[in-house]
Amino acid sequence: MTLLKINGLTKTFGGLRAILNFDLEVKKGQIIGLIGPNGAGKTTIFNLITGFLHSDSGVVYFKDKKINNLKPYQICKLGISRTFQLVKPFLEMSVLGNVIVGSIYGKNEKKISLMNAEKNAIEILDLVKLMSKKNVLASNLTYGDKKRLELAKALATNPELLLLDEVMGGLNPVELSEFMKIIKDINYNGITLVLIEHVMQAIMELGEEIYVLDHGKKIAFGTPAEVSKDRLVIESYIGKVD
Amino acid sequence: MVSRKTLIFWFFSVIFAGLLPYLISLYNLHISIYVLQNIIIAVSWNIVAMTGQMSFGTAGFFGIGAYTATFMWELFKFPTILNIFLGGFLAAVASLIFGLICLRMRGIYFAVTTLGLTEALRVTLIMVHAISFRPLGTSVPVMFGGLKQYAYYFILIIGLASIITEFKIMKSKMFYAFTSIRTDEDGATMIGVNPTRYKIIAFVISSFFIGIAGGFYPFYRGYIEPAAVFDVSISIVGIIMPLFGGLYTALGPIIGAIVLTILSEKLRFFLTANQLIYGLILVIAILFMPKGIVGSINSLREKYPFLFPKAM
């Protein structure tokens, strides 16, 4: 079943064509990778999907419903959550408080009590291994823990589709393999994932299909093996060999 | 949920507040009424501040409450308490309309717009009086025939209602919405929180109480004029008291209102220097207690737990 479908997405900022005619299809249960050099437009696509930016043309379908002009909080309630590349923890709240916000206002808003939201938040903290720090103020967390919190907040909203923006950037090897296991668990529990990543090891191992973006255009698509051998992809990262 | 100690504290506070008129002089009762009025304003401003909006419109809604109550009495001769509640109700409606238009603005734009609203209202009321050839000041019958005791009990009930509302908000799901919006609005919206909706809710609740405090004013003093009820100092004081006592905390605005109101009254005796001393105290407070009284106590408790032997 197709969960997310993007047709002909285009976004221009003044004279700059950020995204041009981008197509994407994600089926339920998949892990899709979105890679490309810096500035290719990957985060812009996430912003367009989640309502932080309005597209100039093109359509985004979620479960066959057009979601182009919805606001981010509406899109969250439909079942799409995302993390931010520059993490946005609620610094004045504790780790637990941060996640509770997601538990309350995600897909469950009308039905959940504060007590149940707290229970749900604790389960999620357990999943991302932040339980021991649940009462720590978010501003006092290490970088790696802030990334865990970012993931926890998004998970708390009970999404069907999770968009992770460079969630593994800046992690040490131990944290990296922990995160990769967490992502596999999340997917195993039924959540569809789209990952923007620069950490090639992660994306090649996790991704079923990879989209490659350069200067706002899709330049390649395929399995990790296919994409890593694609000449255009190699050129976009390393440069042309003359 | 609520600890026994807390219940005992509040029980005795309310008893004490209830007995106050029999314990103190009439002059001090007048000050107590003033304190309660400021508690209502400070608590209400704090509720809006919790959503990250800095409102300079407190005086605007105070004045709307005051003039609505006055006009209701002039036109329909309703009983005093009804007039006052209509003042609160209309202030809430006005804040809803104003909020729908302006609460999408962030930071300083919102602050300046609310300031502009207050001034616009003040000038409008002056013009209305001028056009209808009325004198600027209007006399209004004093509530309860001038018996300050009953006026005190009325404003005490409203004050308690505003405090209870604030505490309920702090313990509710909405607390998480408010705080998330304040700390990171983009992060909040991505997690499912509709920022405008909660800003408006806070704004309307706050304006309702401010409007009631405003409605109370003319029926307590027996007099109303635009400069008095749309006075910018009402807005300023509404900001300073929560800051001094502890922003975003439940007790902070209450403590700030009590301390600063009593302070400014007692300082009156320094005829020329009172404003200077008041200002100096505020500057020192901000320098040494940037988190306000309650915030500083919390910080002390974290650093020096031995000073606070009993767990609160």
Coordinates of C-alpha atoms in Angstrom, one line a residue:
Chain A
M1 CA 0.0 0.0 0.0
T2 CA 1.4 3.4 -0.9
L3 CA 1.7 5.6 2.1
L4 CA 3.4 8.7 0.7
K5 CA 3.4 9.8 -2.9
I6 CA 5.0 12.9 -4.3
N7 CA 4.4 14.1 -7.9
G8 CA 6.3 16.8 -9.6
L9 CA 7.2 18.8 -6.5
T10 CA 8.8 22.1 -7.3
K11 CA 10.0 24.9 -5.0
T12 CA 11.7 28.1 -5.9
F13 CA 13.2 30.7 -3.6
G14 CA 13.4 33.9 -5.6
G15 CA 15.8 33.0 -8.4
L16 CA 17.0 29.8 -6.8
R17 CA 15.4 26.5 -7.9
A18 CA 15.6 24.5 -4.7
I19 CA 13.5 21.5 -5.8
L20 CA 12.6 20.7 -9.4
N21 CA 10.0 18.1 -10.4
F22 CA 10.7 15.7 -7.6
D23 CA 8.8 12.3 -7.5
L24 CA 8.8 9.9 -4.7
E25 CA 6.8 6.9 -3.6
V26 CA 7.0 5.2 -0.2
K27 CA 5.1 2.0 0.5
K28 CA 3.9 1.1 4.0
G29 CA 6.6 -0.7 6.0
Q30 CA 9.6 0.5 3.9
I31 CA 12.7 2.3 5.0
I32 CA 13.6 4.7 2.2
G33 CA 16.8 6.7 2.1
L34 CA 17.2 10.2 0.7
I35 CA 20.8 11.2 0.1
G36 CA 22.8 13.8 -1.8
P37 CA 25.5 16.4 -1.2
N38 CA 24.9 19.3 1.1
G39 CA 22.5 21.9 -0.2
A40 CA 20.8 19.4 -2.6
G41 CA 17.4 20.2 -1.1
K42 CA 16.8 17.1 1.1
T43 CA 15.6 19.0 4.1
T44 CA 13.6 21.3 1.8
I45 CA 11.6 18.2 0.7
F46 CA 10.9 17.3 4.3
N47 CA 9.8 20.9 5.0
L48 CA 7.5 20.7 1.9
I49 CA 6.0 17.4 3.0
T50 CA 5.4 18.6 6.6
G51 CA 3.9 22.0 5.8
F52 CA 6.7 24.2 6.9
L53 CA 7.0 25.4 3.3
H54 CA 4.5 25.7 0.5
S55 CA 5.3 24.2 -2.8
D56 CA 5.1 26.1 -6.0
S57 CA 3.7 23.2 -7.9
G58 CA 3.4 19.4 -7.5
V59 CA 1.3 17.3 -5.1
V60 CA 2.0 15.4 -2.0
Y61 CA -0.3 12.5 -1.2
F62 CA -0.5 10.8 2.2
K63 CA -2.7 7.7 2.1
D64 CA -4.2 9.1 -1.1
K65 CA -5.1 12.4 0.6
K66 CA -3.6 15.6 -0.7
I67 CA -1.8 17.3 2.1
N68 CA -0.1 20.2 0.3
N69 CA -1.6 23.1 2.1
L70 CA -2.0 21.7 5.6
K71 CA -0.3 23.1 8.6
P72 CA 2.5 21.1 10.4
Y73 CA 0.3 20.3 13.4
Q74 CA -2.4 19.0 11.1
I75 CA 0.0 16.9 9.3
C76 CA 1.3 15.5 12.5
K77 CA -2.2 14.5 13.5
L78 CA -2.6 12.7 10.2
G79 CA 0.3 10.5 11.1
I80 CA 3.5 12.0 9.8
S81 CA 6.3 13.1 12.2
R82 CA 9.7 14.4 11.6
T83 CA 12.9 15.2 13.4
F84 CA 15.0 18.4 12.7
Q85 CA 18.6 18.4 11.6
L86 CA 19.3 21.1 14.1
V87 CA 17.6 19.4 17.0
K88 CA 14.8 21.4 18.7
P89 CA 14.4 20.1 22.2
F90 CA 12.1 22.1 24.5
L91 CA 15.0 23.4 26.6
E92 CA 13.0 24.5 29.6
M93 CA 11.4 21.1 30.1
S94 CA 12.7 17.9 31.4
V95 CA 13.3 14.9 29.0
L96 CA 10.1 13.3 30.2
G97 CA 8.2 16.6 29.7
N98 CA 9.5 16.9 26.2
V99 CA 8.2 13.5 25.2
I100 CA 4.9 14.0 27.1
V101 CA 4.1 16.9 24.7
G102 CA 4.3 14.5 21.8
S103 CA 2.2 11.9 23.6
I104 CA -0.5 14.3 24.3
Y105 CA -0.7 16.3 21.1
G106 CA 0.2 13.6 18.5
K107 CA -2.5 11.5 17.0
N108 CA -4.2 10.8 20.3
E109 CA -5.0 14.3 21.5
K110 CA -8.6 14.1 22.3
K111 CA -8.5 10.7 24.0
I112 CA -5.5 10.6 26.1
S113 CA -5.2 11.6 29.8
L114 CA -2.1 13.2 31.3
M115 CA -1.4 10.0 33.3
N116 CA -1.5 7.8 30.2
A117 CA 0.5 10.3 28.2
E118 CA 3.2 10.0 30.9
K119 CA 3.1 6.2 30.7
N120 CA 3.4 6.4 26.9
A121 CA 6.3 8.8 27.2
I122 CA 8.1 6.5 29.6
E123 CA 7.7 3.5 27.2
I124 CA 9.3 5.6 24.4
L125 CA 12.1 6.8 26.6
D126 CA 12.8 3.2 27.3
L127 CA 12.9 2.4 23.6
V128 CA 15.5 5.1 22.9
K129 CA 17.4 4.4 26.1
L130 CA 16.9 7.7 27.8
M131 CA 15.0 6.4 30.8
S132 CA 17.9 7.0 33.2
K133 CA 17.8 10.7 32.3
K134 CA 14.0 11.3 32.3
N135 CA 14.1 14.1 34.8
V136 CA 17.2 15.9 33.4
L137 CA 16.5 19.3 31.9
A138 CA 16.7 19.1 28.2
S139 CA 19.3 21.9 28.0
N140 CA 21.7 19.8 30.1
L141 CA 21.8 16.9 27.7
T142 CA 24.8 15.8 25.7
Y143 CA 24.5 16.1 21.9
G144 CA 23.9 12.4 21.4
D145 CA 21.2 12.4 24.0
K146 CA 19.5 15.4 22.4
K147 CA 19.4 13.4 19.2
R148 CA 17.7 10.6 21.1
L149 CA 15.2 13.0 22.6
E150 CA 14.5 14.4 19.2
L151 CA 13.7 10.9 18.0
A152 CA 11.6 10.2 21.1
K153 CA 9.5 13.3 20.7
A154 CA 8.7 12.3 17.1
L155 CA 7.9 8.7 18.1
A156 CA 5.6 9.9 20.9
T157 CA 3.2 11.3 18.4
N158 CA 2.4 7.8 17.3
P159 CA 3.3 8.3 13.6
E160 CA 2.7 6.0 10.6
L161 CA 5.4 7.7 8.7
L162 CA 8.6 9.0 10.3
L163 CA 10.9 11.4 8.5
L164 CA 14.3 11.5 10.1
D165 CA 16.6 14.3 9.1
E166 CA 20.3 13.3 9.6
V167 CA 19.4 11.7 12.9
M168 CA 22.7 9.9 13.0
G169 CA 24.9 12.9 12.3
G170 CA 27.7 13.5 14.8
L171 CA 27.2 10.2 16.7
N172 CA 30.2 8.1 17.9
P173 CA 30.3 4.4 16.6
V174 CA 28.7 3.0 19.8
E175 CA 25.8 5.5 19.6
L176 CA 25.6 4.9 15.8
S177 CA 25.0 1.1 16.1
E178 CA 22.5 1.7 18.9
F179 CA 20.6 4.1 16.8
M180 CA 20.6 1.7 13.9
K181 CA 19.1 -1.0 16.0
I182 CA 16.5 1.4 17.4
I183 CA 15.5 2.3 13.8
K184 CA 15.2 -1.3 12.8
D185 CA 13.0 -1.9 15.9
I186 CA 10.8 1.1 15.0
N187 CA 10.4 -0.2 11.5
Y188 CA 9.7 -3.7 12.8
N189 CA 6.9 -2.3 14.9
G190 CA 5.2 -1.1 11.7
I191 CA 6.4 2.5 11.2
T192 CA 7.5 3.5 7.7
L193 CA 10.7 5.6 7.6
V194 CA 12.3 8.0 5.3
L195 CA 15.9 8.8 6.3
I196 CA 18.0 11.7 5.2
E197 CA 21.5 10.7 5.9
H198 CA 25.2 11.5 5.2
V199 CA 26.4 8.5 7.2
M200 CA 26.7 6.1 4.3
Q201 CA 27.2 3.0 6.4
A202 CA 23.8 3.6 8.0
I203 CA 21.9 4.3 4.9
M204 CA 23.3 1.5 2.9
E205 CA 22.5 -1.0 5.6
L206 CA 19.1 0.3 6.5
G207 CA 17.6 1.6 3.3
E208 CA 15.6 -0.6 1.0
E209 CA 15.5 2.0 -1.8
I210 CA 17.6 5.1 -2.1
Y211 CA 16.7 8.4 -3.8
V212 CA 19.7 10.6 -4.7
L213 CA 19.2 14.3 -4.9
D214 CA 21.5 16.9 -6.4
H215 CA 20.8 20.6 -6.9
G216 CA 17.1 19.9 -6.3
K217 CA 16.8 17.1 -8.9
K218 CA 16.5 13.4 -8.5
I219 CA 19.6 12.0 -10.2
A220 CA 19.3 8.4 -9.2
F221 CA 17.0 5.9 -7.6
G222 CA 17.5 2.2 -6.7
T223 CA 18.8 -0.2 -4.2
P224 CA 21.8 0.7 -2.2
A225 CA 24.0 -1.5 -4.3
E226 CA 22.8 0.1 -7.6
V227 CA 23.0 3.6 -6.3
S228 CA 26.5 3.3 -4.9
K229 CA 27.8 2.3 -8.4
D230 CA 25.9 5.0 -10.3
R231 CA 28.3 7.3 -12.0
L232 CA 26.2 10.4 -11.6
V233 CA 25.9 9.8 -7.8
I234 CA 29.7 9.4 -7.4
E235 CA 30.3 12.5 -9.5
S236 CA 27.9 14.5 -7.4
Y237 CA 29.7 13.6 -4.2
I238 CA 33.3 13.6 -5.4
G239 CA 33.2 15.7 -8.5
K240 CA 33.7 15.0 -12.2
V241 CA 36.8 13.1 -13.2
D242 CA 38.2 14.6 -16.4
Chain B
M1 CA -2.3 14.5 43.7
V2 CA -2.2 17.5 46.0
S3 CA 0.0 17.0 49.1
R4 CA -1.5 17.4 52.6
K5 CA 1.0 20.1 53.4
T6 CA -0.1 22.1 50.4
L7 CA -3.8 21.8 51.3
I8 CA -3.1 22.9 54.8
F9 CA -1.1 25.9 53.5
W10 CA -3.9 27.0 51.3
F11 CA -6.6 26.3 53.8
F12 CA -4.9 28.6 56.4
S13 CA -4.1 31.2 53.7
V14 CA -7.7 31.4 52.7
I15 CA -8.9 31.6 56.3
F16 CA -6.4 34.3 57.0
A17 CA -7.5 36.2 53.9
G18 CA -11.1 35.8 54.9
L19 CA -10.5 37.2 58.4
L20 CA -8.3 40.1 57.2
P21 CA -11.0 42.8 57.3
Y22 CA -11.4 42.1 61.1
L23 CA -7.6 42.2 61.7
I24 CA -6.4 45.4 60.1
S25 CA -7.2 49.0 59.7
L26 CA -9.4 50.4 57.0
Y27 CA -6.5 52.0 55.2
N28 CA -4.7 48.6 55.1
L29 CA -7.9 47.0 53.9
H30 CA -7.8 49.4 51.0
I31 CA -4.2 48.3 50.3
S32 CA -5.3 44.7 50.5
I33 CA -7.9 45.3 47.9
Y34 CA -5.3 46.9 45.7
V35 CA -3.0 43.9 46.3
L36 CA -5.8 41.5 45.2
Q37 CA -6.5 43.6 42.1
N38 CA -2.8 43.3 41.2
I39 CA -2.7 39.6 42.0
I40 CA -5.4 39.1 39.4
I41 CA -3.6 41.2 36.8
A42 CA -0.2 39.6 37.5
V43 CA -1.5 36.0 37.4
S44 CA -3.4 36.7 34.2
W45 CA -0.4 38.3 32.5
N46 CA 1.7 35.3 33.6
I47 CA -0.8 32.9 31.8
V48 CA -0.3 34.7 28.5
A49 CA 3.4 34.9 29.1
M50 CA 3.5 31.1 29.4
T51 CA 2.7 30.9 25.7
G52 CA 5.6 33.1 24.9
Q53 CA 3.6 36.2 24.2
M54 CA 4.6 39.5 25.9
S55 CA 1.4 41.5 26.2
F56 CA 1.4 45.2 26.7
G57 CA -2.4 45.2 26.4
T58 CA -3.3 44.6 30.0
A59 CA -4.5 48.2 30.5
G60 CA -6.5 47.9 27.3
F61 CA -8.6 45.0 28.6
F62 CA -8.7 46.5 32.1
G63 CA -10.2 49.6 30.5
I64 CA -12.7 47.7 28.4
G65 CA -13.9 45.9 31.5
A66 CA -14.2 49.2 33.4
Y67 CA -16.1 51.1 30.6
T68 CA -18.3 48.1 29.8
A69 CA -19.3 47.8 33.4
T70 CA -19.9 51.6 33.6
F71 CA -22.0 51.7 30.4
M72 CA -24.0 48.6 31.5
W73 CA -24.9 50.4 34.7
E74 CA -25.7 53.7 32.9
L75 CA -27.8 52.2 30.2
F76 CA -29.5 49.3 31.9
K77 CA -29.0 49.9 35.6
F78 CA -28.0 46.3 36.1
P79 CA -26.8 45.2 39.5
T80 CA -23.2 46.0 40.2
I81 CA -21.9 42.4 40.1
L82 CA -23.6 41.7 36.8
N83 CA -22.0 44.9 35.3
I84 CA -18.6 43.7 36.5
F85 CA -19.0 40.3 35.0
L86 CA -20.2 41.8 31.7
G87 CA -17.0 43.8 31.8
G88 CA -15.0 40.7 32.0
F89 CA -17.0 38.9 29.4
L90 CA -16.7 41.8 26.9
A91 CA -13.0 42.0 27.5
A92 CA -12.7 38.3 26.8
V93 CA -14.7 38.7 23.5
A94 CA -12.5 41.7 22.5
S95 CA -9.4 39.6 23.2
L96 CA -10.7 36.8 21.1
I97 CA -11.2 39.1 18.1
F98 CA -7.9 40.9 18.7
G99 CA -6.1 37.6 19.2
L100 CA -7.4 36.0 16.0
I101 CA -5.9 38.9 14.2
C102 CA -2.7 39.5 16.1
L103 CA -1.6 36.4 17.9
R104 CA 0.1 35.0 14.9
M105 CA 2.6 37.8 15.3
R106 CA 5.6 36.9 17.3
G107 CA 7.8 38.6 19.9
I108 CA 8.1 42.3 19.7
Y109 CA 5.5 42.8 17.0
F110 CA 2.8 41.4 19.2
A111 CA 4.0 43.5 22.1
V112 CA 3.9 46.7 20.2
T113 CA 0.5 45.9 18.7
T114 CA -1.0 45.4 22.1
L115 CA 0.5 48.6 23.3
G116 CA -1.0 50.4 20.3
L117 CA -4.3 48.8 21.0
T118 CA -4.3 50.2 24.6
E119 CA -3.4 53.7 23.4
A120 CA -6.0 53.6 20.6
L121 CA -8.7 52.6 23.1
R122 CA -7.7 55.4 25.5
V123 CA -7.8 58.0 22.8
T124 CA -11.1 56.6 21.4
L125 CA -12.8 56.9 24.8
I126 CA -11.5 60.5 25.2
M127 CA -13.0 61.3 21.8
V128 CA -16.2 59.6 22.5
H129 CA -16.6 61.8 25.6
A130 CA -15.6 64.9 23.7
I131 CA -18.1 64.2 20.8
S132 CA -21.0 63.6 23.2
F133 CA -20.1 66.6 25.3
R134 CA -19.6 64.5 28.4
P135 CA -17.0 65.4 31.0
L136 CA -14.0 63.0 31.0
G137 CA -14.7 61.8 34.5
T138 CA -17.8 59.9 35.4
S139 CA -19.3 59.2 38.8
V140 CA -20.4 55.7 39.5
P141 CA -22.2 54.5 42.6
V142 CA -19.8 52.7 45.0
M143 CA -20.6 49.0 45.4
F144 CA -22.2 47.8 48.6
G145 CA -22.8 51.3 49.7
G146 CA -19.2 52.0 50.4
L147 CA -18.7 49.1 52.8
K148 CA -15.1 48.2 51.9
Q149 CA -15.4 44.8 53.6
Y150 CA -17.8 43.5 51.0
A151 CA -15.8 45.0 48.2
Y152 CA -12.8 43.2 49.7
Y153 CA -14.6 39.8 49.8
F154 CA -15.8 40.2 46.2
I155 CA -12.3 40.9 44.9
L156 CA -10.9 38.2 47.1
I157 CA -13.2 35.6 45.5
I158 CA -12.2 36.8 42.0
G159 CA -8.5 36.7 43.1
L160 CA -8.9 33.1 44.4
A161 CA -10.7 32.2 41.1
S162 CA -7.8 33.5 39.1
I163 CA -5.2 31.7 41.2
I164 CA -7.2 28.4 41.0
T165 CA -7.4 28.8 37.2
E166 CA -3.7 29.4 37.0
F167 CA -2.9 26.3 39.1
K168 CA -5.3 24.2 37.2
I169 CA -3.6 25.2 33.9
M170 CA -0.2 24.4 35.4
K171 CA -1.4 20.9 36.2
S172 CA -3.2 20.3 33.0
K173 CA -2.4 19.0 29.5
M174 CA -2.4 22.6 28.4
F175 CA 0.7 23.3 30.4
Y176 CA 2.6 21.2 28.0
A177 CA 1.1 23.0 25.0
F178 CA 1.9 26.4 26.5
T179 CA 5.4 25.6 27.4
S180 CA 6.3 23.9 24.1
I181 CA 5.0 26.9 22.2
R182 CA 7.0 29.3 24.3
T183 CA 10.2 27.4 24.1
D184 CA 10.1 26.4 20.4
E185 CA 7.1 27.2 18.3
D186 CA 8.3 25.3 15.2
G187 CA 9.1 22.3 17.3
A188 CA 5.7 22.6 19.0
T189 CA 3.8 22.7 15.7
M190 CA 5.6 19.7 14.4
I191 CA 4.6 17.7 17.4
G192 CA 0.9 18.4 16.9
V193 CA 0.4 21.6 18.9
N194 CA -1.6 24.3 17.2
P195 CA 0.2 27.4 18.5
T196 CA -2.4 30.0 17.6
R197 CA -5.2 28.1 19.2
Y198 CA -3.4 27.9 22.6
K199 CA -2.2 31.4 22.5
I200 CA -5.8 32.5 22.0
I201 CA -7.0 30.3 24.8
A202 CA -4.5 31.8 27.2
F203 CA -5.2 35.3 26.0
V204 CA -9.0 35.0 26.4
I205 CA -8.8 33.5 29.9
S206 CA -6.3 36.2 30.9
S207 CA -8.4 39.0 29.5
F208 CA -11.6 37.7 31.2
F209 CA -10.0 38.1 34.6
I210 CA -8.3 41.4 33.7
G211 CA -11.7 42.7 32.5
I212 CA -13.3 41.8 35.8
A213 CA -10.6 43.6 37.7
G214 CA -11.2 46.5 35.4
G215 CA -15.0 46.3 36.0
F216 CA -14.4 46.3 39.7
Y217 CA -12.3 49.6 39.6
P218 CA -15.1 52.2 39.0
F219 CA -17.5 50.5 41.4
Y220 CA -14.9 50.6 44.1
R221 CA -13.6 54.1 43.6
G222 CA -16.9 55.6 42.5
Y223 CA -15.2 57.3 39.6
I224 CA -13.9 56.5 36.1
E225 CA -11.9 58.3 33.4
P226 CA -10.0 57.1 30.4
A227 CA -6.6 58.1 31.6
A228 CA -7.0 56.1 34.8
V229 CA -8.3 52.8 33.4
F230 CA -6.2 52.8 30.2
D231 CA -3.1 53.9 32.0
V232 CA 0.0 52.3 30.6
S233 CA 1.3 51.8 34.1
I234 CA -1.3 49.1 34.6
S235 CA 0.3 47.2 31.8
I236 CA 3.8 47.8 33.0
V237 CA 2.9 46.8 36.5
G238 CA 1.3 43.6 35.2
I239 CA 4.6 42.7 33.6
I240 CA 6.9 43.7 36.5
M241 CA 5.1 41.8 39.2
P242 CA 5.4 38.3 37.6
L243 CA 9.0 39.1 36.6
F244 CA 9.9 40.1 40.1
G245 CA 8.1 37.2 41.7
G246 CA 9.1 34.5 39.2
L247 CA 8.0 34.3 35.6
Y248 CA 6.1 31.2 34.5
T249 CA 5.7 29.9 38.0
A250 CA 2.5 29.6 39.9
L251 CA 3.4 31.5 43.0
G252 CA 5.6 34.0 41.4
P253 CA 3.0 36.5 40.2
I254 CA 1.2 36.3 43.5
I255 CA 4.3 36.9 45.6
G256 CA 5.4 39.7 43.2
A257 CA 2.0 41.4 43.4
I258 CA 1.9 41.3 47.2
V259 CA 5.5 42.4 47.7
L260 CA 5.6 45.2 45.1
T261 CA 2.1 46.6 45.9
I262 CA 2.9 46.8 49.6
L263 CA 6.3 48.2 48.8
S264 CA 5.1 51.0 46.7
E265 CA 2.5 51.9 49.3
K266 CA 5.0 52.0 52.1
L267 CA 7.4 54.0 50.0
R268 CA 4.9 56.7 49.6
F269 CA 6.2 58.2 52.8
F270 CA 9.5 59.1 51.0
L271 CA 7.8 61.9 49.3
T272 CA 10.3 62.7 46.6
A273 CA 12.4 59.6 46.4
N274 CA 9.8 56.9 46.4
Q275 CA 9.9 56.3 42.7
L276 CA 13.6 56.3 42.7
I277 CA 13.8 53.8 45.5
Y278 CA 11.2 51.6 43.9
G279 CA 13.1 51.6 40.6
L280 CA 16.4 50.9 42.4
I281 CA 14.8 47.9 44.2
L282 CA 13.6 46.6 40.8
V283 CA 17.0 47.0 39.2
I284 CA 18.7 45.2 42.1
A285 CA 16.1 42.4 42.0
I286 CA 16.7 41.8 38.3
L287 CA 20.5 41.8 38.7
F288 CA 20.6 39.4 41.6
M289 CA 17.4 37.5 41.2
P290 CA 16.9 37.2 37.4
K291 CA 14.5 34.3 37.9
G292 CA 12.5 36.3 40.4
I293 CA 11.9 35.4 44.0
V294 CA 10.4 31.9 43.3
G295 CA 13.0 31.1 40.7
S296 CA 15.8 32.1 43.0
I297 CA 14.4 30.0 45.8
N298 CA 14.2 27.0 43.5
S299 CA 17.8 27.6 42.4
L300 CA 18.9 27.8 46.0
R301 CA 17.1 24.6 46.8
E302 CA 19.0 22.8 44.1
K303 CA 22.4 24.2 45.1
Y304 CA 22.0 24.0 48.9
P305 CA 19.5 21.3 49.8
F306 CA 20.4 21.5 53.4
L307 CA 18.7 24.9 53.7
F308 CA 15.4 23.2 52.9
P309 CA 15.2 20.2 55.1
K310 CA 11.7 19.3 54.5
A311 CA 10.8 18.2 51.0
M312 CA 8.2 20.6 49.6

